[in-house]
Short mmCIF file of C-alpha atoms and ligand atoms in Angstrom, two decimals:
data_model
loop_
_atom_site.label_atom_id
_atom_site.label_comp_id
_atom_site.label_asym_id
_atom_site.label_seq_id
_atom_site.Cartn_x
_atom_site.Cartn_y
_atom_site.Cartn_z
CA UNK A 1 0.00 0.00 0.00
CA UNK A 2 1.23 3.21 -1.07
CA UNK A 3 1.27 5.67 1.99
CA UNK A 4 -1.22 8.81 1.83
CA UNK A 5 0.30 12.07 0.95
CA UNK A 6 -2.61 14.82 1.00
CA UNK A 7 -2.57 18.65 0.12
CA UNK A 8 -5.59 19.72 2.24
CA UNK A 9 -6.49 23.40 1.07
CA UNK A 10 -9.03 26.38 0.77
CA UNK A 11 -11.10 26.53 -2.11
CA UNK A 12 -12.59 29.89 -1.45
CA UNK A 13 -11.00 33.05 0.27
CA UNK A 14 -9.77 31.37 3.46
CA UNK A 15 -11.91 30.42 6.42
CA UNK A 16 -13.21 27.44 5.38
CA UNK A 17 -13.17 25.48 8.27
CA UNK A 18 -9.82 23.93 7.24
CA UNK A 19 -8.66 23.49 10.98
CA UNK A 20 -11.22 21.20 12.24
CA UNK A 21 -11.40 18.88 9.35
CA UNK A 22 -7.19 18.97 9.91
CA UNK A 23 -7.60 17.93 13.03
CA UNK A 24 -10.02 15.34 12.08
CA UNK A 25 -8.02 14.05 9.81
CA UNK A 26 -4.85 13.92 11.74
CA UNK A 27 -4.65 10.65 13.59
CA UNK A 28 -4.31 9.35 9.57
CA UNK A 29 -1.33 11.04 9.27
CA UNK A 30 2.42 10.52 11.07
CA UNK A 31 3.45 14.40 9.84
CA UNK A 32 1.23 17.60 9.33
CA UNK A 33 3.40 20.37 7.79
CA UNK A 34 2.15 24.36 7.14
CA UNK A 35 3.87 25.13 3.91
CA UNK A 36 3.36 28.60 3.20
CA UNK A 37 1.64 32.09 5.10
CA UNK A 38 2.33 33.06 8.51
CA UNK A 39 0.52 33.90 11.68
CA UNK A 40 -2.49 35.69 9.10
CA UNK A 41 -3.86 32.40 9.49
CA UNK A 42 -6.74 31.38 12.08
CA UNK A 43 -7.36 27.95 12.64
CA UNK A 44 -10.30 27.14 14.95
CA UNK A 45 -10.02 23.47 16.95
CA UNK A 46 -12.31 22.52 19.45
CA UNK A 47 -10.27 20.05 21.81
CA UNK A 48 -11.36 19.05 25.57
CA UNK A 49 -14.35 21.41 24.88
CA UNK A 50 -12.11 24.25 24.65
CA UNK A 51 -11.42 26.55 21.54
CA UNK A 52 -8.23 27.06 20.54
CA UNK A 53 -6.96 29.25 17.56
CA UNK A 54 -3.36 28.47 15.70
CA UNK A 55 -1.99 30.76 13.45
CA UNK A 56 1.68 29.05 12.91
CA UNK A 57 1.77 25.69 14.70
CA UNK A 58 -0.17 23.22 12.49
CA UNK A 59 -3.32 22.21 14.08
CA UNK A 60 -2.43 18.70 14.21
CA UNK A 61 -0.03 19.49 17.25
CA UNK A 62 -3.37 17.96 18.92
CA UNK A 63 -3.11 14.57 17.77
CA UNK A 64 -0.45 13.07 20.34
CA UNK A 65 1.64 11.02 17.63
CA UNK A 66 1.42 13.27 14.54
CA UNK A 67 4.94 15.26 14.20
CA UNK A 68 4.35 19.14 12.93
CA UNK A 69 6.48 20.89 10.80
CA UNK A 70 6.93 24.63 10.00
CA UNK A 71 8.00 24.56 6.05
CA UNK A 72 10.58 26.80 4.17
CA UNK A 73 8.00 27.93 2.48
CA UNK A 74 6.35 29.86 5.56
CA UNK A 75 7.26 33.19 6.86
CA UNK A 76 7.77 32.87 10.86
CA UNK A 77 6.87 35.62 13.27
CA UNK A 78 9.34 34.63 16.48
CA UNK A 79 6.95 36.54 18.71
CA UNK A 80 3.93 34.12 17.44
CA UNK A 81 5.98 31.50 17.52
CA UNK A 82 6.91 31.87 21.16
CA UNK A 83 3.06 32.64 21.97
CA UNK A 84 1.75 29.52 20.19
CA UNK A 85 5.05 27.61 21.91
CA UNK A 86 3.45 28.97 25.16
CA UNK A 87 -0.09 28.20 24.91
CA UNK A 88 0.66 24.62 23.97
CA UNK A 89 3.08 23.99 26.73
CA UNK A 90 0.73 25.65 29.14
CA UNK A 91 -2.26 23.02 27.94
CA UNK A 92 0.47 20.09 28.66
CA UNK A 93 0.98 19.07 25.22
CA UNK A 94 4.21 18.03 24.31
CA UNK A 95 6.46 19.74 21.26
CA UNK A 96 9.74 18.30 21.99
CA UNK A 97 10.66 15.73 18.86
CA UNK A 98 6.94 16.62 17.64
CA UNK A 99 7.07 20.53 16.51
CA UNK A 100 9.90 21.23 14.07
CA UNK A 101 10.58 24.65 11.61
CA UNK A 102 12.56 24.50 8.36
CA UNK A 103 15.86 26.35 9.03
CA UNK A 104 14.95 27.86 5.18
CA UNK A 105 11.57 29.76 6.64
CA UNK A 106 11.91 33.37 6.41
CA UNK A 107 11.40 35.68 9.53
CA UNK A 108 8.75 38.16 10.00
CA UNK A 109 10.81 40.99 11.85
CA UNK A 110 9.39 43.77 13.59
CA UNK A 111 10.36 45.91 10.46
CA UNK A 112 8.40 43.94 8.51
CA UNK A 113 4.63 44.88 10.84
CA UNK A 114 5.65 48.34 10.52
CA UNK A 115 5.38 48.37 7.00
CA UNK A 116 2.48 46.41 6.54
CA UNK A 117 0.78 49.24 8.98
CA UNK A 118 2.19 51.94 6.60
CA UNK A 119 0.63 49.69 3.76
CA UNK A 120 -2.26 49.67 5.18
CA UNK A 121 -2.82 53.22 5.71
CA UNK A 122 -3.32 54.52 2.50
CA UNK A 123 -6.31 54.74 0.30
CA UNK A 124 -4.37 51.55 -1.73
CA UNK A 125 -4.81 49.37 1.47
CA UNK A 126 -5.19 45.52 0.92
CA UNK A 127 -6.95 44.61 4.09
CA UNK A 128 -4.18 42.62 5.42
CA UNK A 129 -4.16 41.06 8.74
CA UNK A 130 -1.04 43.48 9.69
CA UNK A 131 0.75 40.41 10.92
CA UNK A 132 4.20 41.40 8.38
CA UNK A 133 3.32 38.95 5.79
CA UNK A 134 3.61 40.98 2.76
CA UNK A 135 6.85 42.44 3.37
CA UNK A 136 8.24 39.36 4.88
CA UNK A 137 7.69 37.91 1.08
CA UNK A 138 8.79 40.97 -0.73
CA UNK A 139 12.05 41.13 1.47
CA UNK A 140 12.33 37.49 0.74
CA UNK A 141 12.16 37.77 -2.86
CA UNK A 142 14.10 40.77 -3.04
CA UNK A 143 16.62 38.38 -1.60
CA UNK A 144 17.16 40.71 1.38
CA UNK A 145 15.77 38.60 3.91
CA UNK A 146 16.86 36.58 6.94
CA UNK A 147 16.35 32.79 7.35
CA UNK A 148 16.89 30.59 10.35
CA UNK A 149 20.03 29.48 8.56
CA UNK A 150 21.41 32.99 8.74
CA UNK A 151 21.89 32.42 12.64
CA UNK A 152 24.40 30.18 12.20
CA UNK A 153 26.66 33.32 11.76
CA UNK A 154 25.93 36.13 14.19
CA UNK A 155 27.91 38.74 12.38
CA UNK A 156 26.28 38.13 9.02
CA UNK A 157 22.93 38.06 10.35
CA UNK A 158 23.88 41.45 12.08
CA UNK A 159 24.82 42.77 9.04
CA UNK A 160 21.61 41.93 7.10
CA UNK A 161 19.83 43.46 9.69
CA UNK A 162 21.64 46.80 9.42
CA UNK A 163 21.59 46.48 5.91
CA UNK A 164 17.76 46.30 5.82
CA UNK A 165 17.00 48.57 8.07
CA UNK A 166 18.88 51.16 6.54
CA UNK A 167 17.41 50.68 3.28
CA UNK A 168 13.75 50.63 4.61
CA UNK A 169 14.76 53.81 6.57
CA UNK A 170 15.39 55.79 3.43
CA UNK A 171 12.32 54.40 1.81
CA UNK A 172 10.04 55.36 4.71
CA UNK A 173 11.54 58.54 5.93
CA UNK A 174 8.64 59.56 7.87
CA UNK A 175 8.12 57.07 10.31
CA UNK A 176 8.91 56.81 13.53
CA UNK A 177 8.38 53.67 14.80
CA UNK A 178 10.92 52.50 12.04
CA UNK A 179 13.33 55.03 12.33
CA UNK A 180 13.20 54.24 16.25
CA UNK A 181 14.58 50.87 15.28
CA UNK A 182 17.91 50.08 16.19
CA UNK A 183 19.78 47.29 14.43
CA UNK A 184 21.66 46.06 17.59
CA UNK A 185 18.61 46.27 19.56
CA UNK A 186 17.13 44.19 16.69
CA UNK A 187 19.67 41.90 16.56
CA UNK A 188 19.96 41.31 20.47
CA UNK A 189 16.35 40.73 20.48
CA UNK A 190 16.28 38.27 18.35
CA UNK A 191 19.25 36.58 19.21
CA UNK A 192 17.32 36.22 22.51
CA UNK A 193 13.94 34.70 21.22
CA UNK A 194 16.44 32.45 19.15
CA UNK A 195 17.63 30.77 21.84
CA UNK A 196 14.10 30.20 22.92
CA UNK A 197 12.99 28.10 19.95
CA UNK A 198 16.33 27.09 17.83
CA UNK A 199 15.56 23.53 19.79
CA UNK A 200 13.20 23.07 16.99
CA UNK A 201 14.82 24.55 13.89
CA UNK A 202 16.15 21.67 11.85
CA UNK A 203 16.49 20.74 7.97
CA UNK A 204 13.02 19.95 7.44
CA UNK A 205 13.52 18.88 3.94
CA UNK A 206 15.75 16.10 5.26
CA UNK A 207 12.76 15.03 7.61
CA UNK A 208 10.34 14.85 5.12
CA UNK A 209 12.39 12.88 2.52
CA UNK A 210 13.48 10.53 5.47
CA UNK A 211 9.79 10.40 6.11
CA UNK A 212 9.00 9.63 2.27
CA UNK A 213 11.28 6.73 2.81
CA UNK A 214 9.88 5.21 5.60
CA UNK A 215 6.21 4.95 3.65
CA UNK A 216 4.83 8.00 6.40
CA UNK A 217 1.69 9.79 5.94
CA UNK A 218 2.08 13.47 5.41
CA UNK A 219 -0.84 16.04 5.53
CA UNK A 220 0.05 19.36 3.63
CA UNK A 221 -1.72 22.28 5.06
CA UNK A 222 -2.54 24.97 3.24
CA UNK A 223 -3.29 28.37 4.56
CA UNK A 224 -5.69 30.76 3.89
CA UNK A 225 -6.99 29.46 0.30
CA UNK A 226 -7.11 28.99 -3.87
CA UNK A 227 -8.28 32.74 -4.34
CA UNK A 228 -5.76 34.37 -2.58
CA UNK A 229 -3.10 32.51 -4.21
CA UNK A 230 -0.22 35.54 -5.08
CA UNK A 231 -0.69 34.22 -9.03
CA UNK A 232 -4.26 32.52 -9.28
CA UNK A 233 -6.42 34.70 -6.57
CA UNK A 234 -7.67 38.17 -6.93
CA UNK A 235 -4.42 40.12 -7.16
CA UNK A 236 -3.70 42.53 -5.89
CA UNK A 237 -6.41 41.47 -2.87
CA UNK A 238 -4.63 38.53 -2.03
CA UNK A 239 -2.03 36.98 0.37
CA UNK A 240 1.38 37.28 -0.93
CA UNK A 241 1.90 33.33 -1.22
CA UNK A 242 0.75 29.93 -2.93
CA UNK A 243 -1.63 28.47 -1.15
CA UNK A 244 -2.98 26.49 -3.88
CA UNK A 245 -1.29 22.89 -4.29
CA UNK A 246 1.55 24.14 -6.57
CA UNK A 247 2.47 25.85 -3.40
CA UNK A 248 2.86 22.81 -1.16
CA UNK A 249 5.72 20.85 -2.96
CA UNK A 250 7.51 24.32 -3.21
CA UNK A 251 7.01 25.24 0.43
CA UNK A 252 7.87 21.95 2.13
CA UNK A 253 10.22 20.19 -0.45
CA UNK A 254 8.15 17.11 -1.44
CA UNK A 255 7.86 16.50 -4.37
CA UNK A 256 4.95 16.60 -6.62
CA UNK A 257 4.74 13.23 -8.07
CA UNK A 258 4.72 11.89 -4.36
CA UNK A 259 0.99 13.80 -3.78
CA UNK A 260 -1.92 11.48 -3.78
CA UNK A 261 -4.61 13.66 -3.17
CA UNK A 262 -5.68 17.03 -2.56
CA UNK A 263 -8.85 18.01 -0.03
CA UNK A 264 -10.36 20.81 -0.88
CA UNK A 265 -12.35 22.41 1.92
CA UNK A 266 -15.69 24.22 0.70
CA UNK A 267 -17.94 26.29 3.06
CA UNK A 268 -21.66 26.18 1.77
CA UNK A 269 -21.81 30.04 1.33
CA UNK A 270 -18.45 32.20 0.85
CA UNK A 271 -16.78 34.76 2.81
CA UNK A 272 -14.17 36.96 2.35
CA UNK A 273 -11.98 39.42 4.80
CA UNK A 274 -10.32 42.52 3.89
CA UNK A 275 -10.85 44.11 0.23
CA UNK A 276 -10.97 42.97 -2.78
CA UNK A 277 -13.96 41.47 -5.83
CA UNK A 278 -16.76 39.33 -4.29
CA UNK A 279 -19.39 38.81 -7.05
CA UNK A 280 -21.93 36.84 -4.75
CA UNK A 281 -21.62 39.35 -1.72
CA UNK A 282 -24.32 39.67 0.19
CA UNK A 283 -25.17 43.60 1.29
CA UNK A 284 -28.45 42.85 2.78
CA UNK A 285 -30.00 40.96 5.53
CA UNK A 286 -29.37 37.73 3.96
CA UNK A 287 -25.88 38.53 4.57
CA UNK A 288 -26.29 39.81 7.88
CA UNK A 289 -28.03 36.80 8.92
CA UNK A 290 -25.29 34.45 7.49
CA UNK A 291 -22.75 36.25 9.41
CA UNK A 292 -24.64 36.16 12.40
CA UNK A 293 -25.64 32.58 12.33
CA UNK A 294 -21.90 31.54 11.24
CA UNK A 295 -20.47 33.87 13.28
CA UNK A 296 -18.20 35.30 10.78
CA UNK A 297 -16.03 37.14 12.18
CA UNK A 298 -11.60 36.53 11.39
CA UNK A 299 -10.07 33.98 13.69
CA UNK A 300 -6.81 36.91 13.24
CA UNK A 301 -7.75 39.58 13.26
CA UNK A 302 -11.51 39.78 14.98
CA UNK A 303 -12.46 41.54 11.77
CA UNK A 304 -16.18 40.88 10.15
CA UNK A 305 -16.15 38.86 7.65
CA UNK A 306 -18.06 40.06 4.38
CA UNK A 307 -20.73 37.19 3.54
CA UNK A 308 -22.04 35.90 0.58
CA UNK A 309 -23.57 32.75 -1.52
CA UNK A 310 -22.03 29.84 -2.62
CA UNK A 311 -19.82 30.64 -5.88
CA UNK A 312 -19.81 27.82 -8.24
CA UNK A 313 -18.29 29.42 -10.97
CA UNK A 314 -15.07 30.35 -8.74
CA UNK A 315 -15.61 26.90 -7.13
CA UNK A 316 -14.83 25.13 -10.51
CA UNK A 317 -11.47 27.18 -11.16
CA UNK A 318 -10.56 26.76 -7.20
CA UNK A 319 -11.02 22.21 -7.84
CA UNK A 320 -9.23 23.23 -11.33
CA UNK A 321 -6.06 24.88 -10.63
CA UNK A 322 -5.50 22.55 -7.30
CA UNK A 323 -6.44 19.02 -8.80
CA UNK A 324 -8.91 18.68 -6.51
CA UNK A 325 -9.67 14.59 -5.79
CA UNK A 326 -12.71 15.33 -3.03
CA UNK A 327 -14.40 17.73 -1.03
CA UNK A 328 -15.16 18.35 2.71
CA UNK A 329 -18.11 20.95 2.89
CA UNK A 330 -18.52 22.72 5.85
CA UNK A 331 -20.98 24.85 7.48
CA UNK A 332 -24.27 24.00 5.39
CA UNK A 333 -25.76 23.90 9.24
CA UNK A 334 -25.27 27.60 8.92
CA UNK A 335 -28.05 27.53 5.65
CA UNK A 336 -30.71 25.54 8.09
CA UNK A 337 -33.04 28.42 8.52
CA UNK A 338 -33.07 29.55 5.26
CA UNK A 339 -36.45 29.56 2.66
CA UNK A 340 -34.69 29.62 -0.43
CA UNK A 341 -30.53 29.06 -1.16
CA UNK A 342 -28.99 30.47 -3.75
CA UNK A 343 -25.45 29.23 -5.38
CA UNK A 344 -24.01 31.21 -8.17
CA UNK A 345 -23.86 29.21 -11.77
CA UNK A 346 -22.54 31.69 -13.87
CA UNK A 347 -21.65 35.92 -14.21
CA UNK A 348 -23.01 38.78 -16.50
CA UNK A 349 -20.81 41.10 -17.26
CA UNK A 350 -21.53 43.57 -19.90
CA UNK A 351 -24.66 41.49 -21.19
CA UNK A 352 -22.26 38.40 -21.79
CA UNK A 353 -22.34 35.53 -19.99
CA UNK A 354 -19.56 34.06 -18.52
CA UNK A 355 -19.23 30.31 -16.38
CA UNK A 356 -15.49 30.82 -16.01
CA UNK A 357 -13.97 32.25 -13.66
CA UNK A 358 -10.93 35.18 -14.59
CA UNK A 359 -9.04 36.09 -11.46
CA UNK A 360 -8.93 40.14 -13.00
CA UNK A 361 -10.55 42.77 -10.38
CA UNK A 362 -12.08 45.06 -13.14
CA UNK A 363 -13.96 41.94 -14.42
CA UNK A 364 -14.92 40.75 -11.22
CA UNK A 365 -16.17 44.02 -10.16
CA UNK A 366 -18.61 44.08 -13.23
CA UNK A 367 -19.62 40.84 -12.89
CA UNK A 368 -23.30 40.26 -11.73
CA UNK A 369 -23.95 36.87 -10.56
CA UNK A 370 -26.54 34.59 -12.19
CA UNK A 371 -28.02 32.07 -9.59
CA UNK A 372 -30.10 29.00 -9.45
CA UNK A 373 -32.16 28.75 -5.93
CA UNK A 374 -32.43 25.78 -3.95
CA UNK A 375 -35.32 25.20 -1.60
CA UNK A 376 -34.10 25.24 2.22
CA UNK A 377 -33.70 22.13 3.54
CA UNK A 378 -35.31 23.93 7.14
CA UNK A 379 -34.59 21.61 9.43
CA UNK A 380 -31.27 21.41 11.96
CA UNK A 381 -28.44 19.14 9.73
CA UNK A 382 -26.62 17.95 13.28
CA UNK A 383 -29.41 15.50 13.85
CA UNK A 384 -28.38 13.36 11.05
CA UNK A 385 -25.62 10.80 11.51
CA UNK A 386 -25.35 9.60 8.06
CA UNK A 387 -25.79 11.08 4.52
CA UNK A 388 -29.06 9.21 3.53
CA UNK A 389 -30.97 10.59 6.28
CA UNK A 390 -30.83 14.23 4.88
CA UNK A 391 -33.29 15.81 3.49
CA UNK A 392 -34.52 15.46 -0.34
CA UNK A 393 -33.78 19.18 -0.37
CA UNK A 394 -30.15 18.98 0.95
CA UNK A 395 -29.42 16.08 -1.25
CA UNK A 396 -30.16 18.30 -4.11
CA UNK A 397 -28.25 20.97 -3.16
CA UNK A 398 -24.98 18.80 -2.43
CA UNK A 399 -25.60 16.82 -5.45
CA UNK A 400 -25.85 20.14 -7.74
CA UNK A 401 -22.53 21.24 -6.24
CA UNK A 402 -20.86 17.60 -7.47
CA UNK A 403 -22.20 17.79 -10.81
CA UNK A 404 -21.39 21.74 -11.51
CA UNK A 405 -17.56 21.32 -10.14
CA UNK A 406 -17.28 17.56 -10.90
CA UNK A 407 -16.00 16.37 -7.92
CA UNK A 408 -16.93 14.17 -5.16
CA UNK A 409 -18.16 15.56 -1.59
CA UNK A 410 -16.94 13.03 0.63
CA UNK A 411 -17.35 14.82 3.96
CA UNK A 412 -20.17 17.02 5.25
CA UNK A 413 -18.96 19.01 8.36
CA UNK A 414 -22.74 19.68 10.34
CA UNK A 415 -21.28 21.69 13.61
CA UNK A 416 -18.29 22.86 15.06
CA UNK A 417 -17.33 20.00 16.94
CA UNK A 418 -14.92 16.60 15.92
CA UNK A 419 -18.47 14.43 15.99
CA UNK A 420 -20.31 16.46 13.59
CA UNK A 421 -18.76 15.18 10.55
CA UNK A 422 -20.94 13.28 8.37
CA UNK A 423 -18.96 10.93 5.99
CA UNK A 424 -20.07 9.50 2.55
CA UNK A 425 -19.18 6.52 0.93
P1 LIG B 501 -2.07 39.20 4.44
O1 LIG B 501 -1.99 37.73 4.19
O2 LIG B 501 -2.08 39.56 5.91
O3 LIG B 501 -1.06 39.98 3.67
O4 LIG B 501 -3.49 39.70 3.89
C1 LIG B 501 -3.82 39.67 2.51
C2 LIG B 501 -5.28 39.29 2.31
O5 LIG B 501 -5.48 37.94 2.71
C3 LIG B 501 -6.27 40.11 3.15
O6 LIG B 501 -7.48 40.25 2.43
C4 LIG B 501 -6.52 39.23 4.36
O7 LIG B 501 -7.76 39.49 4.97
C5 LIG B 501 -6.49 37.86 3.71
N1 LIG B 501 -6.13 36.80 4.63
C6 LIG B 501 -4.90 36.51 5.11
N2 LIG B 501 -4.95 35.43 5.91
C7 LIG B 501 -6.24 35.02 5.91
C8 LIG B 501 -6.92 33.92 6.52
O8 LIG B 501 -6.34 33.08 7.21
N3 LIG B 501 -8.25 33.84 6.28
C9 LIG B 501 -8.90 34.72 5.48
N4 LIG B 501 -8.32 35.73 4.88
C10 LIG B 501 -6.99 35.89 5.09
#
């Protein structure tokens, strides 16, 4: 038997409900590894009846024998690091040989916040979650910035730190907070935190190919999702990596022949945070109500989330561009109440129709959605403990949603807790 390695990953703009279907899924798996983002992630878990968010540590730091790895392909915050390292020690579960970080992840330094902030002060702003994430990538592919590795040599790291700084000084004249940075205070500082975490730095490329050898299962989590991907979301309103499936050989080293399947995770209505095209949005009191009832609101950043139906048409290019092999759909509980459901089959724009889906803000700002309504289903999902016992009228609104994107929905997520997971064979 071949051993299972899965891309699990957001099919929509992030927020899917990736986190407890990751930590459903975990116990499968001997390795869960983040591969791209930072601490702009939220993932939600439920365990002992508590609710716990992660924004770095992979979520399946819960399941006591899966390992958790940190890939190159991530940009590391040291001060979320150290908070996450906290909160998990503090709840008695154990990191040591289980949590490990790619010595080739980039760091989020304090630099880095400030200039998101700056960002995200003018009339141009993204909507970022002000957590660095941007700049971390833009220093990183300006091949300016600092990797775990660079602490192997204390004067070259200093070095790049004065370097940057200087340069970001005469960019940004105007601001303080920057300008109030120190390199050696910098430096010290994070020489400090270093020596708080470099227990867990290690080549993480190594571990996974070791891993690949010994038949493992790996879990590849994505962050955030497909259209916020830096090339396939809705640039410029987007996150400034690849969280689409492309993104997870590049971000943790395995390679892409060696993926068996990708998850894609599917909420029943969409959501977005921050700014950017939402054809389906929702700027009435159906929206209201979904955001109340799903209590929308970002894991991050506390921020409403702006609601909206069910996209099919971005859907399709979301299972497209990842390779999608099944579906988890979550939060259809969410649609109990409702008379009528809509789902969006296709876009007007300009009195032409379109069913595919172009990832270009003008056209996505013109485009009016064209929907097909569903009959509500009215009646409280959780009660159900297997598919056949739905409702004719949820049946045909899953079954629509197979047909349109051709692809199985294996799971149905019915609540927020582990039990309410509903799956079909
Ligand atoms: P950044 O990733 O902080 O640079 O933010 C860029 C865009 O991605 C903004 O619209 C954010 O709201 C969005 N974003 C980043 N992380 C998440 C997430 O985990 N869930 C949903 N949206 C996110």
């Amino acid at each position: 038997m071949t051993n299972k390695i899965t891309v699990l990953l957001g099919l929509q703009w992030g927020d899917e409900g990736k986190g407890k279907v990751i930590d459903i899924l975990s116990p499968q798996y001997d390795f869960v590894v983040r591969y791209q983002g930072g601490a702009n992630a939220g993932h939600s878990i439920v365990f002992n009846n508590k609710k716990y968010v992660l924004h770095l540590i992979p979520s399946g730091i819960f399941t006591e024998h899966t390992k958790c790895v940190i890939g190159n392909g991530t940009v590391v915050d040291p001060d979320a690091l150290l908070d996450e390292i906290s909160l998990l020690k503090n709840e008695g579960i154990k990191l040591d040989g289980r949590l490990f970080l790619s010595e080739g992840a980039h760091l989020i330094l304090p630099y880095h916040k400030i200039i998101d902030a700056i960002n995200e002060s003018t009339s141009e702003k993204i909507g970022t979650t002000k957590r660095g994430i941007g700049p971390a990538y833009y220093s990183k592919y300006a091949r300016s910035g600092i990797r775990f590795y660079d602490f192997r040599n204390e004067d070259v790291l200093y070095n790049k730190i004065e370097r940057n700084l200087n340069y970001l000084k005469r960019i940004f004249p105007y601001s303080d907070e920057l300008n109030e940075l120190e390199p050696i205070i910098v430096f010290r500082d994070q020489i400090r935190k270093f020596s708080e975490y470099r227990k867990f730095i290690t080549d993480t490329t190594e571990l996974l190919h070791n891993a690949l050898n010994d038949k493992k299962n790996i879990l590849l989590e994505g962050a955030q999702g497909t259209l916020l991907d830096i090339d396939f979301g809705t640039y410029p309103y987007v996150t400034s990596s690849h969280p689409t499936a492309g993104g997870a050989s590049i971000g943790s080293g395995i390679p892409p022949l060696k993926i068996n399947s990708v998850i894609g995770v599917v909420k029943a209505y969409t959501t977005r945070v921050g700014e950017g095209p939402f054809p389906t949005e929702l700027i009435d009191d159906y929206g209201k109500k979904i955001a109340k009832l799903g209590v929308e609101f970002g894991a991050t950043t506390g921020r409403p989330r702006r609601c909206g139906w069910l996209d099919l048409v971005a859907l399709k290019y979301a299972c497209e561009i990842n390779g999608v092999t099944e579906i988890v759909l979550t939060k259809a509980d969410v649609l109990d109440e409702f008379d009528e459901i809509q789902v969006c089959v296709a876009y007007e724009n300009n009195s032409l129709k379109f069913t595919r889906f172009i990832p270009y803000v003008d056209f996505l700002n013109n485009c009016k959605p064209v929907y097909k309504s569903f009959k509500g289903w009215k009646t409280h999902i959780n009660q159900f403990k297997d598919y056949n016992s739905f409702p004719t009228e949820f049946h045909q609104f899953v079954e629509f949603i197979e047909n349109f994107i051709n692809t199985k929905i294996s799971f149905i997520s019915t609540g927020a807790s582990r039990e309410e997971m509903i799956i079909r064979n």
